[in-house]
Amino acid sequence: MGYKLNTAGILGFFALAGCMSTSSEMSSTDATAFDRDREAILAMAGDYKVSFDFIETVALAEGYELKDRKLSGAHEVVRVIEDRGDYISLQHILVVGGEEKFPIKHWRQDWVYEPQSVLTFIGGNAWVAKDVSRSARRGAWAQEVYQVDDSPRYGAVGHWQYDDGVAAWQPAKAWRPLPRRDMTTRDDYHIMDGVNRHAITPEGWVHEQDNTKLAMVSGDPEALVREVAVNTYRHSDGFETEVADTYWDATKGYWAEVRGMWEGFEEAGEPYALTLKGEPQALYMALLTLAGEVQDGEKSEDAAIGEARGVIDEYTTLDLPPLTERLR
């Protein structure tokens, strides 16, 4: 049985809410640490009750007034969709709705061991794959995050640490585009400068953020406010995970091809951008709709992939003007 794309439900929820070898080149110590890191990453897969909690804490610009706390929740599955040893891809899928549940493809996190480059947001809805030095990547993992349509969001490099018996990964701060929760409601800042921490807990795991919201004034960033976020994933067997798994089984081939289209930009090594600000509804709804048509048998996978390529071509560009112009 297919699940019709619930456009109103999706929009309503969103309103709220190249690797080095890892085999013979490793020492036994490196291999032990590598296996332990993999175990921590794979521990994030599962079925969860999730809470999303964002609180602005400190005003940094004169006259700025703290915005209201944003708190929401959902049920979500996290599935391992690819595991090549030194590369692990985790796909998040929401399960929402009343009596009739339906899936929404959510964000994706890719983990790369000792990455030679990392996806980097450079402002103005643009990204580039930046080289990672040999010293910086030794024993490290990159986390690259992608949006609901597999378009890019941000990436960073860090080490898994095990201090005080807690497995946690934290990189240096890095720029990110505006989150949907702000992109749809405000226009007073342009860039999120954030530090992420992923930690494994007895109940599941937690994604913590320490964010600074930056407004670009005459080409220079100025901090408006600090924000903390705690997104908590608690294991749950109290919802219909089959809805998400059925959706993914029917559409995974389509989404694999869509991922490949976006990966082509990164592999080319040149900066690229979306032609619309934020996470454009026109882009993600078109790609999600095509996936729904594949699942329901209304469109062949090949036909949907061809149309998806046209959608991505329409909303991407390699012609990047200066940052100040891209922010307009």
mmCIF file of N, CA, C and O in Angstrom, residues 41-131:
data_model
loop_
_atom_site.group_PDB
_atom_site.id
_atom_site.type_symbol
_atom_site.label_atom_id
_atom_site.label_comp_id
_atom_site.label_asym_id
_atom_site.label_seq_id
_atom_site.Cartn_x
_atom_site.Cartn_y
_atom_site.Cartn_z
ATOM 1 N N ILE A 41 28.630 5.805 16.093
ATOM 2 C CA ILE A 41 27.822 6.335 14.984
ATOM 3 C C ILE A 41 26.625 5.437 14.703
ATOM 4 O O ILE A 41 25.488 5.902 14.568
ATOM 5 N N LEU A 42 26.856 4.140 14.646
ATOM 6 C CA LEU A 42 25.779 3.200 14.345
ATOM 7 C C LEU A 42 24.750 3.152 15.466
ATOM 8 O O LEU A 42 23.589 2.777 15.236
ATOM 9 N N ALA A 43 25.140 3.542 16.677
ATOM 10 C CA ALA A 43 24.198 3.562 17.800
ATOM 11 C C ALA A 43 23.101 4.597 17.602
ATOM 12 O O ALA A 43 22.072 4.553 18.293
ATOM 13 N N MET A 44 23.302 5.537 16.681
ATOM 14 C CA MET A 44 22.272 6.553 16.439
ATOM 15 C C MET A 44 21.126 6.034 15.575
ATOM 16 O O MET A 44 20.091 6.701 15.443
ATOM 17 N N ALA A 45 21.273 4.860 14.967
ATOM 18 C CA ALA A 45 20.176 4.264 14.217
ATOM 19 C C ALA A 45 19.162 3.675 15.189
ATOM 20 O O ALA A 45 19.512 3.195 16.266
ATOM 21 N N GLY A 46 17.885 3.737 14.802
ATOM 22 C CA GLY A 46 16.846 3.179 15.657
ATOM 23 C C GLY A 46 15.521 3.887 15.481
ATOM 24 O O GLY A 46 15.315 4.649 14.529
ATOM 25 N N ASP A 47 14.606 3.638 16.424
ATOM 26 C CA ASP A 47 13.263 4.210 16.416
ATOM 27 C C ASP A 47 13.150 5.126 17.631
ATOM 28 O O ASP A 47 13.403 4.688 18.764
ATOM 29 N N TYR A 48 12.687 6.376 17.410
ATOM 30 C CA TYR A 48 12.808 7.375 18.469
ATOM 31 C C TYR A 48 11.564 8.250 18.624
ATOM 32 O O TYR A 48 10.865 8.547 17.663
ATOM 33 N N LYS A 49 11.356 8.662 19.871
ATOM 34 C CA LYS A 49 10.539 9.821 20.189
ATOM 35 C C LYS A 49 11.514 10.977 20.335
ATOM 36 O O LYS A 49 12.455 10.911 21.135
ATOM 37 N N VAL A 50 11.322 12.042 19.548
ATOM 38 C CA VAL A 50 12.298 13.125 19.475
ATOM 39 C C VAL A 50 11.679 14.422 19.998
ATOM 40 O O VAL A 50 10.512 14.723 19.702
ATOM 41 N N SER A 51 12.449 15.175 20.765
ATOM 42 C CA SER A 51 12.056 16.532 21.128
ATOM 43 C C SER A 51 13.068 17.504 20.547
ATOM 44 O O SER A 51 14.277 17.255 20.589
ATOM 45 N N PHE A 52 12.576 18.612 19.972
ATOM 46 C CA PHE A 52 13.400 19.659 19.387
ATOM 47 C C PHE A 52 13.199 20.923 20.228
ATOM 48 O O PHE A 52 12.090 21.470 20.271
ATOM 49 N N ASP A 53 14.248 21.392 20.880
ATOM 50 C CA ASP A 53 14.123 22.481 21.848
ATOM 51 C C ASP A 53 15.171 23.550 21.550
ATOM 52 O O ASP A 53 16.377 23.294 21.666
ATOM 53 N N PHE A 54 14.721 24.760 21.156
ATOM 54 C CA PHE A 54 15.611 25.860 20.779
ATOM 55 C C PHE A 54 15.301 27.079 21.648
ATOM 56 O O PHE A 54 14.153 27.534 21.697
ATOM 57 N N ILE A 55 16.324 27.611 22.306
ATOM 58 C CA ILE A 55 16.132 28.736 23.220
ATOM 59 C C ILE A 55 17.192 29.804 22.950
ATOM 60 O O ILE A 55 18.401 29.535 23.040
ATOM 61 N N GLU A 56 16.761 31.001 22.600
ATOM 62 C CA GLU A 56 17.681 32.132 22.520
ATOM 63 C C GLU A 56 18.016 32.579 23.943
ATOM 64 O O GLU A 56 17.122 32.731 24.782
ATOM 65 N N THR A 57 19.315 32.789 24.202
ATOM 66 C CA THR A 57 19.758 32.992 25.582
ATOM 67 C C THR A 57 20.345 34.360 25.861
ATOM 68 O O THR A 57 20.129 34.923 26.941
ATOM 69 N N VAL A 58 21.137 34.920 24.935
ATOM 70 C CA VAL A 58 21.865 36.164 25.189
ATOM 71 C C VAL A 58 21.769 37.065 23.968
ATOM 72 O O VAL A 58 22.205 36.682 22.873
ATOM 73 N N ALA A 59 21.194 38.262 24.143
ATOM 74 C CA ALA A 59 21.168 39.252 23.062
ATOM 75 C C ALA A 59 22.544 39.894 22.948
ATOM 76 O O ALA A 59 23.125 40.335 23.939
ATOM 77 N N LEU A 60 23.073 39.958 21.728
ATOM 78 C CA LEU A 60 24.418 40.494 21.490
ATOM 79 C C LEU A 60 24.407 41.785 20.686
ATOM 80 O O LEU A 60 25.445 42.436 20.560
ATOM 81 N N ALA A 61 23.260 42.149 20.139
ATOM 82 C CA ALA A 61 23.142 43.396 19.373
ATOM 83 C C ALA A 61 22.225 44.353 20.128
ATOM 84 O O ALA A 61 21.222 43.940 20.730
ATOM 85 N N GLU A 62 22.573 45.613 20.105
ATOM 86 C CA GLU A 62 21.790 46.622 20.819
ATOM 87 C C GLU A 62 20.346 46.624 20.318
ATOM 88 O O GLU A 62 20.077 46.637 19.119
ATOM 89 N N GLY A 63 19.424 46.577 21.268
ATOM 90 C CA GLY A 63 18.014 46.637 20.927
ATOM 91 C C GLY A 63 17.384 45.309 20.554
ATOM 92 O O GLY A 63 16.169 45.244 20.322
ATOM 93 N N TYR A 64 18.180 44.241 20.485
ATOM 94 C CA TYR A 64 17.627 42.945 20.086
ATOM 95 C C TYR A 64 16.800 42.365 21.240
ATOM 96 O O TYR A 64 17.233 42.362 22.396
ATOM 97 N N GLU A 65 15.629 41.850 20.926
ATOM 98 C CA GLU A 65 14.778 41.206 21.910
ATOM 99 C C GLU A 65 14.745 39.705 21.658
ATOM 100 O O GLU A 65 14.520 39.265 20.522
ATOM 101 N N LEU A 66 14.983 38.937 22.696
ATOM 102 C CA LEU A 66 14.998 37.482 22.568
ATOM 103 C C LEU A 66 13.656 36.981 22.045
ATOM 104 O O LEU A 66 12.597 37.425 22.497
ATOM 105 N N LYS A 67 13.720 36.054 21.094
ATOM 106 C CA LYS A 67 12.506 35.462 20.544
ATOM 107 C C LYS A 67 12.012 34.316 21.439
ATOM 108 O O LYS A 67 12.750 33.778 22.261
ATOM 109 N N ASP A 68 10.759 33.952 21.249
ATOM 110 C CA ASP A 68 10.162 32.897 22.055
ATOM 111 C C ASP A 68 10.855 31.560 21.823
ATOM 112 O O ASP A 68 11.345 31.269 20.724
ATOM 113 N N ARG A 69 10.889 30.775 22.865
ATOM 114 C CA ARG A 69 11.399 29.405 22.777
ATOM 115 C C ARG A 69 10.588 28.624 21.744
ATOM 116 O O ARG A 69 9.374 28.814 21.608
ATOM 117 N N LYS A 70 11.264 27.742 21.006
ATOM 118 C CA LYS A 70 10.596 26.880 20.036
ATOM 119 C C LYS A 70 10.792 25.431 20.457
ATOM 120 O O LYS A 70 11.911 24.910 20.461
ATOM 121 N N LEU A 71 9.686 24.801 20.823
ATOM 122 C CA LEU A 71 9.709 23.434 21.330
ATOM 123 C C LEU A 71 8.708 22.605 20.547
ATOM 124 O O LEU A 71 7.543 22.995 20.419
ATOM 125 N N SER A 72 9.145 21.503 20.002
ATOM 126 C CA SER A 72 8.259 20.609 19.262
ATOM 127 C C SER A 72 8.755 19.184 19.434
ATOM 128 O O SER A 72 9.832 18.935 19.994
ATOM 129 N N GLY A 73 7.971 18.239 18.942
ATOM 130 C CA GLY A 73 8.353 16.836 19.065
ATOM 131 C C GLY A 73 7.827 16.028 17.895
ATOM 132 O O GLY A 73 6.985 16.493 17.118
ATOM 133 N N ALA A 74 8.325 14.814 17.784
ATOM 134 C CA ALA A 74 7.924 13.950 16.677
ATOM 135 C C ALA A 74 8.387 12.530 16.950
ATOM 136 O O ALA A 74 9.187 12.280 17.862
ATOM 137 N N HIS A 75 7.868 11.618 16.159
ATOM 138 C CA HIS A 75 8.419 10.265 16.096
ATOM 139 C C HIS A 75 9.278 10.173 14.836
ATOM 140 O O HIS A 75 8.911 10.713 13.792
ATOM 141 N N GLU A 76 10.387 9.478 14.956
ATOM 142 C CA GLU A 76 11.325 9.435 13.839
ATOM 143 C C GLU A 76 12.097 8.128 13.854
ATOM 144 O O GLU A 76 12.498 7.635 14.926
ATOM 145 N N VAL A 77 12.305 7.570 12.675
ATOM 146 C CA VAL A 77 13.212 6.433 12.542
ATOM 147 C C VAL A 77 14.509 6.925 11.923
ATOM 148 O O VAL A 77 14.515 7.874 11.128
ATOM 149 N N VAL A 78 15.608 6.300 12.313
ATOM 150 C CA VAL A 78 16.920 6.584 11.737
ATOM 151 C C VAL A 78 17.454 5.257 11.215
ATOM 152 O O VAL A 78 17.614 4.304 11.986
ATOM 153 N N ARG A 79 17.710 5.194 9.923
ATOM 154 C CA ARG A 79 18.119 3.948 9.290
ATOM 155 C C ARG A 79 19.516 4.079 8.660
ATOM 156 O O ARG A 79 19.843 5.129 8.077
ATOM 157 N N VAL A 80 20.304 3.028 8.756
ATOM 158 C CA VAL A 80 21.581 2.955 8.053
ATOM 159 C C VAL A 80 21.276 2.605 6.605
ATOM 160 O O VAL A 80 20.828 1.494 6.313
ATOM 161 N N ILE A 81 21.499 3.543 5.699
ATOM 162 C CA ILE A 81 21.187 3.270 4.297
ATOM 163 C C ILE A 81 22.435 2.919 3.498
ATOM 164 O O ILE A 81 22.337 2.452 2.364
ATOM 165 N N GLU A 82 23.617 3.146 4.074
ATOM 166 C CA GLU A 82 24.861 2.719 3.438
ATOM 167 C C GLU A 82 25.942 2.621 4.498
ATOM 168 O O GLU A 82 26.025 3.472 5.386
ATOM 169 N N ASP A 83 26.755 1.568 4.419
ATOM 170 C CA ASP A 83 27.867 1.379 5.349
ATOM 171 C C ASP A 83 29.010 0.724 4.590
ATOM 172 O O ASP A 83 28.943 -0.451 4.243
ATOM 173 N N ARG A 84 30.042 1.526 4.316
ATOM 174 C CA ARG A 84 31.218 1.017 3.616
ATOM 175 C C ARG A 84 32.419 0.933 4.551
ATOM 176 O O ARG A 84 33.560 0.897 4.100
ATOM 177 N N GLY A 85 32.175 0.911 5.826
ATOM 178 C CA GLY A 85 33.269 0.866 6.785
ATOM 179 C C GLY A 85 33.688 2.259 7.194
ATOM 180 O O GLY A 85 33.434 2.695 8.316
ATOM 181 N N ASP A 86 34.365 2.960 6.277
ATOM 182 C CA ASP A 86 34.801 4.318 6.577
ATOM 183 C C ASP A 86 33.801 5.370 6.111
ATOM 184 O O ASP A 86 34.082 6.566 6.133
ATOM 185 N N TYR A 87 32.617 4.932 5.722
ATOM 186 C CA TYR A 87 31.527 5.832 5.319
ATOM 187 C C TYR A 87 30.218 5.228 5.805
ATOM 188 O O TYR A 87 29.891 4.068 5.494
ATOM 189 N N ILE A 88 29.463 6.001 6.586
ATOM 190 C CA ILE A 88 28.175 5.553 7.109
ATOM 191 C C ILE A 88 27.152 6.645 6.828
ATOM 192 O O ILE A 88 27.372 7.814 7.152
ATOM 193 N N SER A 89 26.027 6.258 6.234
ATOM 194 C CA SER A 89 24.969 7.209 5.926
ATOM 195 C C SER A 89 23.723 6.851 6.721
ATOM 196 O O SER A 89 23.238 5.710 6.655
ATOM 197 N N LEU A 90 23.211 7.817 7.491
ATOM 198 C CA LEU A 90 22.028 7.630 8.326
ATOM 199 C C LEU A 90 20.900 8.512 7.813
ATOM 200 O O LEU A 90 21.027 9.738 7.767
ATOM 201 N N GLN A 91 19.792 7.897 7.421
ATOM 202 C CA GLN A 91 18.632 8.626 6.917
ATOM 203 C C GLN A 91 17.561 8.713 7.999
ATOM 204 O O GLN A 91 17.168 7.709 8.583
ATOM 205 N N HIS A 92 17.086 9.941 8.261
ATOM 206 C CA HIS A 92 16.005 10.178 9.210
ATOM 207 C C HIS A 92 14.686 10.268 8.448
ATOM 208 O O HIS A 92 14.595 10.947 7.424
ATOM 209 N N ILE A 93 13.640 9.591 8.970
ATOM 210 C CA ILE A 93 12.300 9.655 8.382
ATOM 211 C C ILE A 93 11.296 9.859 9.506
ATOM 212 O O ILE A 93 11.238 9.068 10.450
ATOM 213 N N LEU A 94 10.519 10.929 9.418
ATOM 214 C CA LEU A 94 9.484 11.226 10.398
ATOM 215 C C LEU A 94 8.241 10.378 10.148
ATOM 216 O O LEU A 94 7.925 10.028 9.008
ATOM 217 N N VAL A 95 7.530 10.062 11.224
ATOM 218 C CA VAL A 95 6.217 9.424 11.137
ATOM 219 C C VAL A 95 5.234 10.354 11.844
ATOM 220 O O VAL A 95 5.329 10.558 13.058
ATOM 221 N N VAL A 96 4.325 10.957 11.092
ATOM 222 C CA VAL A 96 3.445 11.992 11.626
ATOM 223 C C VAL A 96 1.997 11.693 11.244
ATOM 224 O O VAL A 96 1.707 10.760 10.496
ATOM 225 N N GLY A 97 1.083 12.523 11.747
ATOM 226 C CA GLY A 97 -0.319 12.388 11.398
ATOM 227 C C GLY A 97 -1.153 11.913 12.567
ATOM 228 O O GLY A 97 -0.644 11.569 13.638
ATOM 229 N N GLY A 98 -2.483 11.888 12.358
ATOM 230 C CA GLY A 98 -3.418 11.450 13.380
ATOM 231 C C GLY A 98 -3.654 9.955 13.293
ATOM 232 O O GLY A 98 -2.738 9.148 13.447
ATOM 233 N N GLU A 99 -4.913 9.575 13.040
ATOM 234 C CA GLU A 99 -5.222 8.149 12.928
ATOM 235 C C GLU A 99 -4.493 7.507 11.750
ATOM 236 O O GLU A 99 -4.053 6.364 11.821
ATOM 237 N N GLU A 100 -4.376 8.252 10.661
ATOM 238 C CA GLU A 100 -3.653 7.744 9.491
ATOM 239 C C GLU A 100 -2.258 8.349 9.473
ATOM 240 O O GLU A 100 -2.075 9.540 9.226
ATOM 241 N N LYS A 101 -1.261 7.542 9.762
ATOM 242 C CA LYS A 101 0.122 8.002 9.816
ATOM 243 C C LYS A 101 0.710 8.062 8.414
ATOM 244 O O LYS A 101 0.351 7.284 7.528
ATOM 245 N N PHE A 102 1.638 8.993 8.224
ATOM 246 C CA PHE A 102 2.349 9.056 6.950
ATOM 247 C C PHE A 102 3.797 9.463 7.213
ATOM 248 O O PHE A 102 4.113 10.086 8.228
ATOM 249 N N PRO A 103 4.693 9.102 6.284
ATOM 250 C CA PRO A 103 6.122 9.388 6.456
ATOM 251 C C PRO A 103 6.511 10.719 5.821
ATOM 252 O O PRO A 103 5.918 11.145 4.832
ATOM 253 N N ILE A 104 7.502 11.368 6.402
ATOM 254 C CA ILE A 104 8.144 12.526 5.775
ATOM 255 C C ILE A 104 9.647 12.288 5.806
ATOM 256 O O ILE A 104 10.235 12.139 6.884
ATOM 257 N N LYS A 105 10.249 12.221 4.635
ATOM 258 C CA LYS A 105 11.703 12.110 4.588
ATOM 259 C C LYS A 105 12.301 13.346 5.256
ATOM 260 O O LYS A 105 11.971 14.471 4.907
ATOM 261 N N HIS A 106 13.182 13.130 6.236
ATOM 262 C CA HIS A 106 13.744 14.227 7.005
ATOM 263 C C HIS A 106 15.213 14.371 6.633
ATOM 264 O O HIS A 106 15.613 14.061 5.501
ATOM 265 N N TRP A 107 16.048 14.825 7.555
ATOM 266 C CA TRP A 107 17.438 15.102 7.242
ATOM 267 C C TRP A 107 18.270 13.822 7.169
ATOM 268 O O TRP A 107 17.834 12.744 7.566
ATOM 269 N N ARG A 108 19.467 13.972 6.625
ATOM 270 C CA ARG A 108 20.398 12.848 6.491
ATOM 271 C C ARG A 108 21.753 13.264 7.029
ATOM 272 O O ARG A 108 22.177 14.407 6.841
ATOM 273 N N GLN A 109 22.431 12.351 7.711
ATOM 274 C CA GLN A 109 23.786 12.624 8.179
ATOM 275 C C GLN A 109 24.725 11.554 7.645
ATOM 276 O O GLN A 109 24.498 10.363 7.817
ATOM 277 N N ASP A 110 25.784 12.004 6.977
ATOM 278 C CA ASP A 110 26.823 11.117 6.449
ATOM 279 C C ASP A 110 28.087 11.288 7.277
ATOM 280 O O ASP A 110 28.501 12.413 7.572
ATOM 281 N N TRP A 111 28.698 10.168 7.635
ATOM 282 C CA TRP A 111 29.924 10.170 8.430
ATOM 283 C C TRP A 111 31.061 9.589 7.594
ATOM 284 O O TRP A 111 30.932 8.492 7.042
ATOM 285 N N VAL A 112 32.165 10.319 7.497
ATOM 286 C CA VAL A 112 33.300 9.929 6.662
ATOM 287 C C VAL A 112 34.560 9.928 7.518
ATOM 288 O O VAL A 112 34.892 10.937 8.146
ATOM 289 N N TYR A 113 35.260 8.808 7.517
ATOM 290 C CA TYR A 113 36.479 8.684 8.315
ATOM 291 C C TYR A 113 37.674 9.272 7.572
ATOM 292 O O TYR A 113 37.852 9.032 6.380
ATOM 293 N N GLU A 114 38.458 10.063 8.279
ATOM 294 C CA GLU A 114 39.653 10.715 7.742
ATOM 295 C C GLU A 114 39.372 11.322 6.359
ATOM 296 O O GLU A 114 39.983 10.960 5.353
ATOM 297 N N PRO A 115 38.454 12.279 6.303
ATOM 298 C CA PRO A 115 38.009 12.825 5.013
ATOM 299 C C PRO A 115 39.079 13.694 4.368
ATOM 300 O O PRO A 115 39.761 14.471 5.040
ATOM 301 N N GLN A 116 39.202 13.594 3.072
ATOM 302 C CA GLN A 116 40.118 14.459 2.338
ATOM 303 C C GLN A 116 39.499 15.836 2.086
ATOM 304 O O GLN A 116 40.218 16.809 1.875
ATOM 305 N N SER A 117 38.165 15.924 2.124
ATOM 306 C CA SER A 117 37.476 17.203 1.986
ATOM 307 C C SER A 117 36.207 17.144 2.807
ATOM 308 O O SER A 117 35.755 16.062 3.207
ATOM 309 N N VAL A 118 35.621 18.323 3.049
ATOM 310 C CA VAL A 118 34.380 18.364 3.827
ATOM 311 C C VAL A 118 33.449 19.414 3.234
ATOM 312 O O VAL A 118 33.881 20.497 2.804
ATOM 313 N N LEU A 119 32.168 19.090 3.165
ATOM 314 C CA LEU A 119 31.142 20.015 2.720
ATOM 315 C C LEU A 119 31.154 21.253 3.608
ATOM 316 O O LEU A 119 31.091 21.149 4.838
ATOM 317 N N THR A 120 31.232 22.443 2.998
ATOM 318 C CA THR A 120 31.354 23.682 3.771
ATOM 319 C C THR A 120 30.388 24.729 3.248
ATOM 320 O O THR A 120 30.392 25.050 2.053
ATOM 321 N N PHE A 121 29.567 25.276 4.149
ATOM 322 C CA PHE A 121 28.667 26.369 3.790
ATOM 323 C C PHE A 121 29.462 27.671 3.788
ATOM 324 O O PHE A 121 30.183 27.974 4.741
ATOM 325 N N ILE A 122 29.344 28.462 2.705
ATOM 326 C CA ILE A 122 30.137 29.694 2.572
ATOM 327 C C ILE A 122 29.252 30.939 2.529
ATOM 328 O O ILE A 122 29.693 32.017 2.155
ATOM 329 N N GLY A 123 27.983 30.786 2.943
ATOM 330 C CA GLY A 123 27.074 31.925 2.997
ATOM 331 C C GLY A 123 26.323 32.131 1.708
ATOM 332 O O GLY A 123 26.740 31.687 0.628
ATOM 333 N N GLY A 124 25.176 32.801 1.821
ATOM 334 C CA GLY A 124 24.416 33.122 0.615
ATOM 335 C C GLY A 124 23.909 31.917 -0.130
ATOM 336 O O GLY A 124 23.837 31.918 -1.356
ATOM 337 N N ASN A 125 23.532 30.855 0.614
ATOM 338 C CA ASN A 125 23.000 29.628 0.012
ATOM 339 C C ASN A 125 23.998 28.947 -0.923
ATOM 340 O O ASN A 125 23.615 28.385 -1.953
ATOM 341 N N ALA A 126 25.284 29.009 -0.566
ATOM 342 C CA ALA A 126 26.325 28.407 -1.398
ATOM 343 C C ALA A 126 27.221 27.501 -0.562
ATOM 344 O O ALA A 126 27.414 27.711 0.641
ATOM 345 N N TRP A 127 27.797 26.501 -1.243
ATOM 346 C CA TRP A 127 28.636 25.502 -0.591
ATOM 347 C C TRP A 127 29.848 25.185 -1.471
ATOM 348 O O TRP A 127 29.840 25.413 -2.678
ATOM 349 N N VAL A 128 30.857 24.605 -0.844
ATOM 350 C CA VAL A 128 31.995 24.082 -1.572
ATOM 351 C C VAL A 128 32.613 22.964 -0.734
ATOM 352 O O VAL A 128 32.501 22.962 0.505
ATOM 353 N N ALA A 129 33.244 22.006 -1.387
ATOM 354 C CA ALA A 129 33.975 20.962 -0.683
ATOM 355 C C ALA A 129 35.396 21.470 -0.433
ATOM 356 O O ALA A 129 36.161 21.672 -1.374
ATOM 357 N N LYS A 130 35.740 21.717 0.849
ATOM 358 C CA LYS A 130 37.049 22.251 1.200
ATOM 359 C C LYS A 130 37.979 21.140 1.636
ATOM 360 O O LYS A 130 37.584 20.196 2.334
ATOM 361 N N ASP A 131 39.252 21.256 1.236
ATOM 362 C CA ASP A 131 40.250 20.258 1.603
ATOM 363 C C ASP A 131 40.462 20.233 3.116
ATOM 364 O O ASP A 131 40.402 21.264 3.792
#
